CSV table of C-alpha atoms and ligand atoms in Angstrom, one decimal:
chain,number,residue,atom,x,y,z
A,1,MET,CA,16.8,-12.8,11.9
A,2,THR,CA,17.0,-9.1,11.8
A,3,ARG,CA,15.6,-7.5,14.8
A,4,PHE,CA,13.4,-4.4,14.2
A,5,ALA,CA,12.0,-1.9,16.6
A,6,VAL,CA,9.0,0.1,15.5
A,7,LEU,CA,8.5,3.5,17.1
A,8,VAL,CA,4.9,4.8,17.3
A,9,SER,CA,2.9,7.6,18.7
A,10,GLY,CA,-0.6,7.0,17.5
A,11,ARG,CA,-2.9,4.9,15.3
A,12,GLY,CA,-0.4,2.3,14.2
A,13,SER,CA,-1.7,1.3,10.8
A,14,ASN,CA,1.9,1.2,9.4
A,15,LEU,CA,2.9,-0.9,12.4
A,16,ARG,CA,0.1,-3.3,11.5
A,17,ALA,CA,1.3,-3.5,7.9
A,18,LEU,CA,4.9,-4.1,9.0
A,19,ALA,CA,3.8,-6.7,11.6
A,20,GLU,CA,1.8,-8.6,9.0
A,21,ALA,CA,4.6,-8.7,6.5
A,22,ALA,CA,7.1,-9.9,9.2
A,23,LYS,CA,4.7,-12.6,10.3
A,24,SER,CA,4.0,-13.8,6.8
A,25,LYS,CA,7.7,-14.9,6.7
A,26,ARG,CA,8.3,-12.8,3.5
A,27,ILE,CA,10.8,-10.9,5.6
A,28,PRO,CA,13.8,-12.6,7.3
A,29,GLY,CA,13.2,-10.4,10.3
A,30,GLU,CA,11.0,-9.8,13.3
A,31,ILE,CA,9.5,-6.9,15.2
A,32,ALA,CA,11.4,-7.4,18.5
A,33,LEU,CA,10.0,-4.2,20.2
A,34,VAL,CA,7.4,-1.6,19.7
A,35,VAL,CA,8.1,1.7,21.5
A,36,SER,CA,5.5,4.4,22.1
A,37,ASN,CA,6.1,7.8,23.6
A,38,ARG,CA,2.4,8.0,24.3
A,39,PRO,CA,0.9,5.7,26.9
A,40,GLY,CA,-2.6,5.7,25.3
A,41,ALA,CA,-1.5,5.1,21.7
A,42,LYS,CA,-3.8,2.9,19.7
A,43,ALA,CA,-0.7,1.2,18.2
A,44,LEU,CA,0.1,-0.2,21.6
A,45,GLU,CA,-3.2,-2.0,21.7
A,46,PHE,CA,-2.6,-3.6,18.4
A,47,ALA,CA,1.0,-4.6,19.4
A,48,THR,CA,-0.2,-6.2,22.7
A,49,ASP,CA,-3.0,-8.1,20.9
A,50,ALA,CA,-0.4,-9.2,18.3
A,51,GLY,CA,1.9,-10.5,21.0
A,52,LEU,CA,4.6,-8.0,20.2
A,53,PRO,CA,6.9,-6.8,23.0
A,54,THR,CA,6.0,-3.2,23.9
A,55,ALA,CA,7.6,-0.4,25.9
A,56,VAL,CA,6.3,3.0,26.7
A,57,LEU,CA,8.8,5.8,27.1
A,58,PRO,CA,6.7,8.9,27.8
A,59,HIS,CA,8.4,12.1,26.6
A,60,LYS,CA,6.5,14.0,29.3
A,61,ALA,CA,8.7,12.5,31.9
A,62,TYR,CA,11.7,14.3,30.5
A,63,SER,CA,12.6,17.9,30.3
A,64,LYS,CA,15.6,17.4,28.0
A,65,ARG,CA,15.4,15.8,24.5
A,66,ARG,CA,18.9,14.3,24.8
A,67,ALA,CA,18.1,12.6,28.1
A,68,TYR,CA,15.0,11.0,26.5
A,69,ASP,CA,17.0,9.9,23.6
A,70,ARG,CA,19.7,8.4,25.8
A,71,ASP,CA,17.1,6.3,27.5
A,72,LEU,CA,15.6,5.3,24.2
A,73,VAL,CA,19.0,4.1,22.9
A,74,ARG,CA,19.5,2.1,26.2
A,75,LEU,CA,16.1,0.5,25.6
A,76,LEU,CA,16.9,-0.4,22.0
A,77,GLN,CA,20.2,-1.8,22.9
A,78,ALA,CA,18.7,-3.9,25.7
A,79,TYR,CA,16.5,-5.5,23.0
A,80,ASP,CA,19.4,-6.0,20.7
A,81,ILE,CA,17.8,-4.0,17.9
A,82,ASP,CA,19.4,-3.9,14.5
A,83,TRP,CA,17.0,-1.5,12.7
A,84,VAL,CA,14.7,1.2,13.9
A,85,LEU,CA,11.5,2.0,12.0
A,86,LEU,CA,9.7,5.2,12.7
A,87,ALA,CA,6.0,4.7,12.0
A,88,GLY,CA,4.1,7.8,13.0
A,89,PHE,CA,6.5,8.6,15.8
A,90,MET,CA,5.9,12.3,16.4
A,91,ARG,CA,9.3,13.2,17.8
A,92,ILE,CA,12.5,14.4,16.2
A,93,LEU,CA,15.4,12.2,17.2
A,94,SER,CA,18.6,14.0,18.2
A,95,GLU,CA,22.1,12.9,17.2
A,96,VAL,CA,22.1,10.8,20.4
A,97,VAL,CA,19.9,8.2,18.6
A,98,VAL,CA,21.0,8.9,15.0
A,99,GLU,CA,24.7,8.3,15.9
A,100,ALA,CA,23.9,5.2,18.0
A,101,TYR,CA,22.2,3.7,14.9
A,102,PRO,CA,24.0,5.2,11.9
A,103,GLN,CA,22.1,4.5,8.7
A,104,ARG,CA,19.9,2.0,10.6
A,105,ILE,CA,16.8,4.2,11.1
A,106,LEU,CA,14.0,4.6,8.6
A,107,ASN,CA,10.9,6.8,8.6
A,108,ILE,CA,7.8,7.0,6.4
A,109,HIS,CA,6.4,10.4,5.5
A,110,PRO,CA,3.2,11.0,3.5
A,111,SER,CA,4.6,13.2,0.7
A,112,LEU,CA,7.1,12.9,-2.1
A,113,LEU,CA,10.0,14.3,-0.2
A,114,PRO,CA,11.7,16.7,-0.4
A,115,ALA,CA,8.3,18.3,-1.1
A,116,PHE,CA,6.1,19.0,1.9
A,117,PRO,CA,8.2,18.0,4.9
A,118,GLY,CA,6.9,18.6,8.5
A,119,LEU,CA,3.3,18.7,9.6
A,120,ALA,CA,0.1,18.3,7.5
A,121,PRO,CA,1.9,17.3,4.3
A,122,GLN,CA,-1.4,16.2,2.7
A,123,GLN,CA,-2.9,19.6,3.2
A,124,GLN,CA,0.3,21.2,2.0
A,125,ALA,CA,0.0,19.1,-1.2
A,126,ILE,CA,-3.6,20.2,-1.7
A,127,ASP,CA,-2.8,23.8,-1.1
A,128,ALA,CA,0.0,23.7,-3.6
A,129,GLY,CA,-2.3,22.3,-6.3
A,130,VAL,CA,0.0,19.4,-7.2
A,131,ALA,CA,-1.4,16.6,-9.4
A,132,VAL,CA,0.6,13.9,-7.7
A,133,SER,CA,1.7,13.2,-4.2
A,134,GLY,CA,2.6,10.0,-2.3
A,135,CYS,CA,4.9,8.8,0.4
A,136,SER,CA,8.6,8.4,1.0
A,137,VAL,CA,10.6,5.9,3.1
A,138,HIS,CA,13.9,7.6,4.0
A,139,PHE,CA,16.9,7.2,6.2
A,140,VAL,CA,16.7,9.3,9.3
A,141,ASP,CA,19.3,12.0,10.1
A,142,ALA,CA,19.0,14.7,12.7
A,143,GLY,CA,16.8,16.9,10.5
A,144,MET,CA,13.1,16.8,10.0
A,145,ASP,CA,12.1,14.5,7.1
A,146,THR,CA,15.5,14.8,5.6
A,147,GLY,CA,17.9,11.9,4.8
A,148,ILE,CA,18.5,9.7,1.8
A,149,ILE,CA,15.3,8.4,0.2
A,150,ALA,CA,15.0,4.7,0.0
A,151,ALA,CA,11.7,4.4,-1.9
A,152,GLN,CA,8.7,6.4,-2.9
A,153,ALA,CA,5.1,5.6,-3.9
A,154,VAL,CA,3.1,8.0,-6.1
A,155,VAL,CA,-0.6,8.6,-5.8
A,156,PRO,CA,-2.8,11.0,-7.7
A,157,VAL,CA,-4.3,14.1,-6.1
A,158,LYS,CA,-7.9,14.3,-7.4
A,159,HIS,CA,-10.2,17.3,-7.8
A,160,GLY,CA,-12.2,17.8,-4.7
A,161,ASP,CA,-9.8,15.9,-2.5
A,162,ASP,CA,-9.6,17.1,1.1
A,163,ALA,CA,-6.7,16.2,3.4
A,164,ALA,CA,-8.7,13.2,4.7
A,165,ALA,CA,-9.3,11.8,1.3
A,166,LEU,CA,-5.8,12.3,0.1
A,167,SER,CA,-4.4,10.9,3.4
A,168,LYS,CA,-6.5,7.7,2.9
A,169,ARG,CA,-5.1,7.2,-0.6
A,170,ILE,CA,-1.6,7.8,0.5
A,171,LEU,CA,-1.9,5.5,3.5
A,172,LYS,CA,-2.8,2.6,1.3
A,173,ALA,CA,0.4,3.2,-0.6
A,174,GLU,CA,2.4,3.5,2.7
A,175,HIS,CA,1.2,0.0,3.7
A,176,LYS,CA,2.7,-1.4,0.6
A,177,LEU,CA,5.9,0.6,0.5
A,178,TYR,CA,7.1,0.3,4.1
A,179,PRO,CA,7.0,-3.5,4.3
A,180,ARG,CA,8.9,-3.6,1.0
A,181,VAL,CA,11.7,-1.4,2.4
A,182,MET,CA,11.7,-3.4,5.6
A,183,ARG,CA,12.4,-6.5,3.6
A,184,TRP,CA,15.3,-4.8,1.9
A,185,ALA,CA,16.7,-3.9,5.3
A,186,ALA,CA,16.3,-7.5,6.6
A,187,GLU,CA,18.0,-8.8,3.5
A,188,GLY,CA,21.0,-6.5,4.0
A,189,LEU,CA,20.2,-4.5,0.8
A,190,LEU,CA,20.4,-1.2,2.8
A,191,ASP,CA,23.5,-1.9,4.7
A,192,ASP,CA,25.6,0.7,2.9
A,193,GLY,CA,23.0,3.4,3.6
A,194,ILE,CA,22.0,3.7,0.0
A,195,PRO,CA,18.9,2.2,-1.7
A,196,PRO,CA,19.2,-0.7,-4.1
A,197,ASP,CA,19.2,0.1,-7.8
A,198,THR,CA,15.9,-1.4,-8.6
A,199,ALA,CA,12.6,-0.3,-10.2
A,200,ALA,CA,10.9,-1.4,-7.0
A,201,ARG,CA,12.1,1.8,-5.4
A,202,LEU,CA,9.2,3.5,-7.3
A,203,LEU,CA,5.7,2.3,-6.7
A,204,LEU,CA,3.2,3.7,-9.2
A,205,PRO,CA,-0.6,3.9,-8.8
B,1,GRF,C1,1.5,8.1,8.5
B,1,GRF,O1,0.8,8.8,7.5
B,1,GRF,C2,3.0,8.2,8.3
B,1,GRF,O2,3.4,8.5,7.0
B,1,GRF,C3,3.2,9.5,9.2
B,1,GRF,O3,2.3,9.4,10.3
B,1,GRF,C4,1.2,8.5,9.9
B,1,GRF,C5,1.2,7.4,10.9
B,1,GRF,O4,0.0,6.6,10.7
B,1,GRF,N1,4.6,9.6,9.5
B,1,GRF,P1,-0.1,5.2,11.4
B,1,GRF,O5,0.1,5.5,12.9
B,1,GRF,O6,1.0,4.3,10.9
B,1,GRF,O7,-1.5,4.7,11.1
């Protein structure tokens, strides 16, 4: 069984989608650890209720990013983690983590990367006037929202959408897309650091 760690900072709706998929046995893997950098994250409540092992690694206790990241790697190694899934984890990982888990870290971002990286991508999409946006699951390198794209889901941007309405539509797609890519990881389809050549890489509305 592939051992996943899910890294969170907030609400945890993607964690929930991943946990449900793992539990349903559609995925030959398990969430072996949930790590939050915020002690009060709602995601932690869900994880505890779901009986998932949790750890809090508060970034405020560290003045240096690399020191934080070294402790994070130690924690992941202590739990024998194979894959690291970032799900609303609001920190950039330095090469300390990226090199400890080469091509074994994924992130989900609510835009069609490389468009609209960084903060408030839904508002960026609205401001740009695009007709479609969506979400991307990508391998993590030391950049922000860069790295090879594993899969993307497209959603329409509708007239009158505000960031909240678009976020909601995108989030629904995230909850379908991320478990799908998690399954690929568990099945070994991402072992070479490149996505499988399948139509399932693209989820349409
Ligand atoms: C999601 O929109 C995800 O794409 C982004 O942060 C948000 C996390 O939401 N990286 P949740 O905590 O999974 O509900």
